[in-house]
Amino acid sequence: MKIDIFTLFPEWFGWLSRERHVANVLARGSEIECVDFRRYTPLSGGQVDDTPFGGGAGMVLRVDVIDAALRGHYGVEPVELRSRRRVIALAPAGRLLDEALVNELAAEPALTLLCGRYEGFDERILENFASDVVSIGRYVLSGGEPAAMVICDAVLRKLPGALGDERSAGEESFSEALEGNPEYPHYTRPAEYRGWTVPEVLLSGHHERIEQWRRERSRERGGRRDR
Ligand code: ADE
């Protein structure tokens, strides 16, 4: 998996590459590359944004700047790029990221993430360069960078070798193994703390009953979406 992140803040992503499960997949040949929009801007003084036509607060990322960045980095006509790889613009009103979309993205060989800033993107960027517009939730961040990090984290941990124990990805919240439900509760030592006890069944060593208890708790949580 090769993930290219176009951003005004490439240095923010350093920690992500050092994070354990991300480092694990990078060591196995995956790659994260950050591209600074300013590196390719055709405008003077590193300008990348402008005031919105029609007035209003904030600044909008310019279509000519994104065109130049994609063309400069990939050496192809940016309009053609999205037929070769997913080009994902991050914006609050996009398709909501969920486990199904994460799985879809994890199956791709390469992704391009475009981080908006300020008031976001000139609409022509979304119309002509992006294959997808993705949101991590219905709230407004100061920019797409945290959303890009969320996508990298969620997608890369799906890849072989990311997690120490391969079983932990198979049976986790929203997985097929749990019928799309949230994960069951976990407990560890001590078995009793301040009078708070662990469900008996988990201490029983009876694997079938434990399995059944876990399925039931998971389904229960699935029916109660607010927690
Ligand atoms: N950029 C600003 N807010 C965002 C959000 N909620 N999701 C994705 N990108 C964003």
Tab-separated table of C-alpha atoms in Angstrom, residues 24-215:
chain	number	residue	atom	x	y	z
A	24	ASN	CA	5.174	-2.515	11.216
A	25	VAL	CA	3.519	-2.210	7.809
A	26	LEU	CA	6.036	0.363	6.596
A	27	ALA	CA	8.785	-2.128	7.465
A	28	ARG	CA	6.996	-4.650	5.223
A	29	GLY	CA	7.067	-2.378	2.170
A	30	SER	CA	4.092	-0.043	2.557
A	31	GLU	CA	4.824	3.655	2.217
A	32	ILE	CA	3.455	6.994	3.400
A	33	GLU	CA	4.646	10.039	1.485
A	34	CYS	CA	3.709	13.618	2.319
A	35	VAL	CA	3.589	16.213	-0.426
A	36	ASP	CA	3.485	19.915	0.436
A	37	PHE	CA	0.992	21.795	-1.763
A	38	ARG	CA	3.330	24.784	-1.574
A	39	ARG	CA	6.126	22.875	-3.258
A	40	TYR	CA	4.295	22.992	-6.578
A	41	THR	CA	2.234	26.175	-6.317
A	42	PRO	CA	2.469	28.335	-9.443
A	43	LEU	CA	1.627	31.413	-7.327
A	44	SER	CA	4.159	33.721	-5.744
A	45	GLY	CA	4.980	33.701	-2.051
A	46	GLY	CA	3.791	30.115	-1.626
A	47	GLN	CA	0.165	31.162	-2.035
A	48	VAL	CA	-2.280	28.245	-2.152
A	49	ASP	CA	-5.669	29.719	-1.255
A	50	ASP	CA	-7.875	32.684	-2.020
A	51	THR	CA	-11.024	34.491	-0.891
A	52	PRO	CA	-14.343	32.926	-1.944
A	53	PHE	CA	-16.214	34.385	-4.927
A	54	GLY	CA	-19.502	35.824	-3.707
A	55	GLY	CA	-17.915	36.863	-0.411
A	56	GLY	CA	-17.907	35.234	2.978
A	57	ALA	CA	-15.434	34.326	5.657
A	58	GLY	CA	-12.350	32.166	5.261
A	59	MET	CA	-10.117	31.095	2.428
A	60	VAL	CA	-10.550	28.422	-0.217
A	61	LEU	CA	-7.843	26.115	-1.648
A	62	ARG	CA	-7.323	27.024	-5.309
A	63	VAL	CA	-7.985	24.586	-8.126
A	64	ASP	CA	-4.857	25.664	-10.058
A	65	VAL	CA	-2.684	24.913	-7.000
A	66	ILE	CA	-4.069	21.398	-6.597
A	67	ASP	CA	-3.796	20.836	-10.345
A	68	ALA	CA	-0.102	21.805	-10.212
A	69	ALA	CA	0.592	19.670	-7.129
A	70	LEU	CA	-0.960	16.508	-8.616
A	71	ARG	CA	0.639	17.100	-12.019
A	72	GLY	CA	4.046	17.864	-10.447
A	73	HIS	CA	4.033	14.838	-8.185
A	74	TYR	CA	2.604	12.206	-10.551
A	75	GLY	CA	3.698	13.624	-13.910
A	76	VAL	CA	0.282	12.886	-15.422
A	77	GLU	CA	-2.820	14.880	-16.292
A	78	PRO	CA	-4.576	15.156	-12.882
A	79	VAL	CA	-8.022	14.598	-14.414
A	80	GLU	CA	-6.832	11.117	-15.471
A	81	LEU	CA	-5.333	10.244	-12.100
A	82	ARG	CA	-8.558	9.146	-10.406
A	83	SER	CA	-9.065	6.374	-12.945
A	84	ARG	CA	-5.707	4.921	-11.817
A	85	ARG	CA	-5.915	5.327	-8.044
A	86	ARG	CA	-8.398	6.558	-5.433
A	87	VAL	CA	-7.941	10.315	-4.998
A	88	ILE	CA	-9.707	11.155	-1.762
A	89	ALA	CA	-10.537	14.716	-0.789
A	90	LEU	CA	-11.202	15.109	2.939
A	91	ALA	CA	-14.179	17.305	3.725
A	92	PRO	CA	-16.856	17.375	6.445
A	93	ALA	CA	-19.760	16.807	4.037
A	94	GLY	CA	-18.244	13.760	2.276
A	95	ARG	CA	-19.110	10.054	2.496
A	96	LEU	CA	-18.892	9.040	6.137
A	97	LEU	CA	-15.952	6.806	6.936
A	98	ASP	CA	-17.083	3.479	8.347
A	99	GLU	CA	-15.713	-0.052	8.537
A	100	ALA	CA	-17.011	-0.933	5.064
A	101	LEU	CA	-15.202	2.015	3.497
A	102	VAL	CA	-12.038	1.260	5.491
A	103	ASN	CA	-12.073	-2.313	4.136
A	104	GLU	CA	-12.635	-0.995	0.629
A	105	LEU	CA	-9.655	1.359	0.931
A	106	ALA	CA	-7.442	-1.282	2.546
A	107	ALA	CA	-7.884	-3.419	-0.581
A	108	GLU	CA	-6.452	-0.662	-2.829
A	109	PRO	CA	-2.770	-0.727	-3.818
A	110	ALA	CA	-2.477	3.067	-3.566
A	111	LEU	CA	-4.355	6.046	-2.149
A	112	THR	CA	-4.016	9.788	-2.525
A	113	LEU	CA	-5.376	11.912	0.324
A	114	LEU	CA	-5.998	15.625	-0.202
A	115	CYS	CA	-6.181	17.663	3.008
A	116	GLY	CA	-8.239	20.824	2.811
A	117	ARG	CA	-7.650	23.800	5.069
A	118	TYR	CA	-9.538	26.955	5.900
A	119	GLU	CA	-12.961	26.873	4.197
A	120	GLY	CA	-11.946	23.805	2.210
A	121	PHE	CA	-11.638	23.134	-1.506
A	122	ASP	CA	-12.725	25.016	-4.598
A	123	GLU	CA	-15.610	22.773	-5.743
A	124	ARG	CA	-13.880	22.148	-9.101
A	125	ILE	CA	-11.184	20.172	-7.263
A	126	LEU	CA	-13.817	17.762	-5.965
A	127	GLU	CA	-15.594	17.597	-9.338
A	128	ASN	CA	-12.556	17.054	-11.532
A	129	PHE	CA	-9.718	15.521	-9.515
A	130	ALA	CA	-11.261	13.543	-6.659
A	131	SER	CA	-12.617	10.004	-6.956
A	132	ASP	CA	-14.106	10.268	-3.454
A	133	VAL	CA	-14.936	12.893	-0.868
A	134	VAL	CA	-14.666	11.420	2.616
A	135	SER	CA	-15.656	12.759	6.026
A	136	ILE	CA	-14.707	11.311	9.404
A	137	GLY	CA	-17.804	12.799	11.037
A	138	ARG	CA	-20.355	15.533	10.854
A	139	TYR	CA	-18.266	18.209	12.524
A	140	VAL	CA	-15.790	20.683	11.126
A	141	LEU	CA	-12.063	20.271	11.731
A	142	SER	CA	-9.596	23.054	11.028
A	143	GLY	CA	-8.285	20.933	8.199
A	144	GLY	CA	-8.253	17.474	6.676
A	145	GLU	CA	-4.988	16.389	8.342
A	146	PRO	CA	-6.512	14.683	11.401
A	147	ALA	CA	-8.960	12.946	9.035
A	148	ALA	CA	-6.060	11.742	6.847
A	149	MET	CA	-4.375	10.360	9.963
A	150	VAL	CA	-7.570	8.547	10.937
A	151	ILE	CA	-7.783	6.973	7.474
A	152	CYS	CA	-4.097	5.940	7.529
A	153	ASP	CA	-4.490	4.407	10.978
A	154	ALA	CA	-7.720	2.545	10.203
A	155	VAL	CA	-6.541	1.327	6.782
A	156	LEU	CA	-2.956	0.371	7.627
A	157	ARG	CA	-3.919	-1.676	10.685
A	158	LYS	CA	-5.888	-3.916	8.301
A	159	LEU	CA	-2.724	-4.907	6.439
A	160	PRO	CA	-0.788	-8.088	7.179
A	161	GLY	CA	1.782	-7.687	9.923
A	162	ALA	CA	0.320	-4.465	11.355
A	163	LEU	CA	-0.883	-6.010	14.589
A	164	GLY	CA	1.213	-8.289	16.722
A	165	ASP	CA	-1.623	-10.774	17.168
A	166	GLU	CA	-3.418	-11.370	13.845
A	167	ARG	CA	-6.522	-12.616	15.657
A	168	SER	CA	-7.196	-9.208	17.158
A	169	ALA	CA	-8.112	-7.686	13.774
A	170	GLY	CA	-10.394	-10.578	12.825
A	171	GLU	CA	-12.717	-10.370	15.786
A	172	GLU	CA	-12.974	-6.696	16.511
A	173	SER	CA	-15.781	-4.172	16.468
A	174	PHE	CA	-17.829	-4.106	13.228
A	175	SER	CA	-16.033	-7.121	11.752
A	176	GLU	CA	-17.860	-9.884	9.875
A	177	ALA	CA	-16.915	-12.267	12.674
A	178	LEU	CA	-19.101	-10.153	14.968
A	179	GLU	CA	-21.853	-9.684	12.365
A	180	GLY	CA	-20.985	-5.990	12.114
A	181	ASN	CA	-21.651	-5.390	15.807
A	182	PRO	CA	-19.373	-3.593	18.290
A	183	GLU	CA	-16.955	-5.761	20.219
A	184	TYR	CA	-17.920	-7.497	23.474
A	185	PRO	CA	-16.540	-6.160	26.810
A	186	HIS	CA	-13.040	-7.129	27.923
A	187	TYR	CA	-11.687	-7.625	31.426
A	188	THR	CA	-8.251	-8.378	32.849
A	189	ARG	CA	-6.622	-8.825	36.255
A	190	PRO	CA	-7.461	-8.192	39.033
A	191	ALA	CA	-10.625	-10.330	38.951
A	192	GLU	CA	-12.057	-8.138	41.686
A	193	TYR	CA	-11.278	-4.475	42.265
A	194	ARG	CA	-13.067	-2.278	44.788
A	195	GLY	CA	-15.889	-4.819	44.800
A	196	TRP	CA	-16.244	-4.657	40.992
A	197	THR	CA	-16.154	-8.201	39.709
A	198	VAL	CA	-15.536	-9.850	36.354
A	199	PRO	CA	-18.404	-11.912	34.853
A	200	GLU	CA	-18.085	-15.463	36.190
A	201	VAL	CA	-18.224	-17.050	32.769
A	202	LEU	CA	-14.933	-15.444	31.719
A	203	LEU	CA	-13.162	-17.101	34.637
A	204	SER	CA	-14.790	-20.476	33.970
A	205	GLY	CA	-12.353	-21.684	31.308
A	206	HIS	CA	-15.403	-22.982	29.397
A	207	HIS	CA	-14.629	-21.834	25.846
A	208	GLU	CA	-18.043	-22.467	24.317
A	209	ARG	CA	-19.861	-20.597	27.061
A	210	ILE	CA	-17.358	-17.759	26.815
A	211	GLU	CA	-17.894	-17.576	23.030
A	212	GLN	CA	-21.657	-17.543	23.480
A	213	TRP	CA	-21.472	-14.868	26.192
A	214	ARG	CA	-19.287	-12.703	23.954
A	215	ARG	CA	-21.637	-13.057	20.941
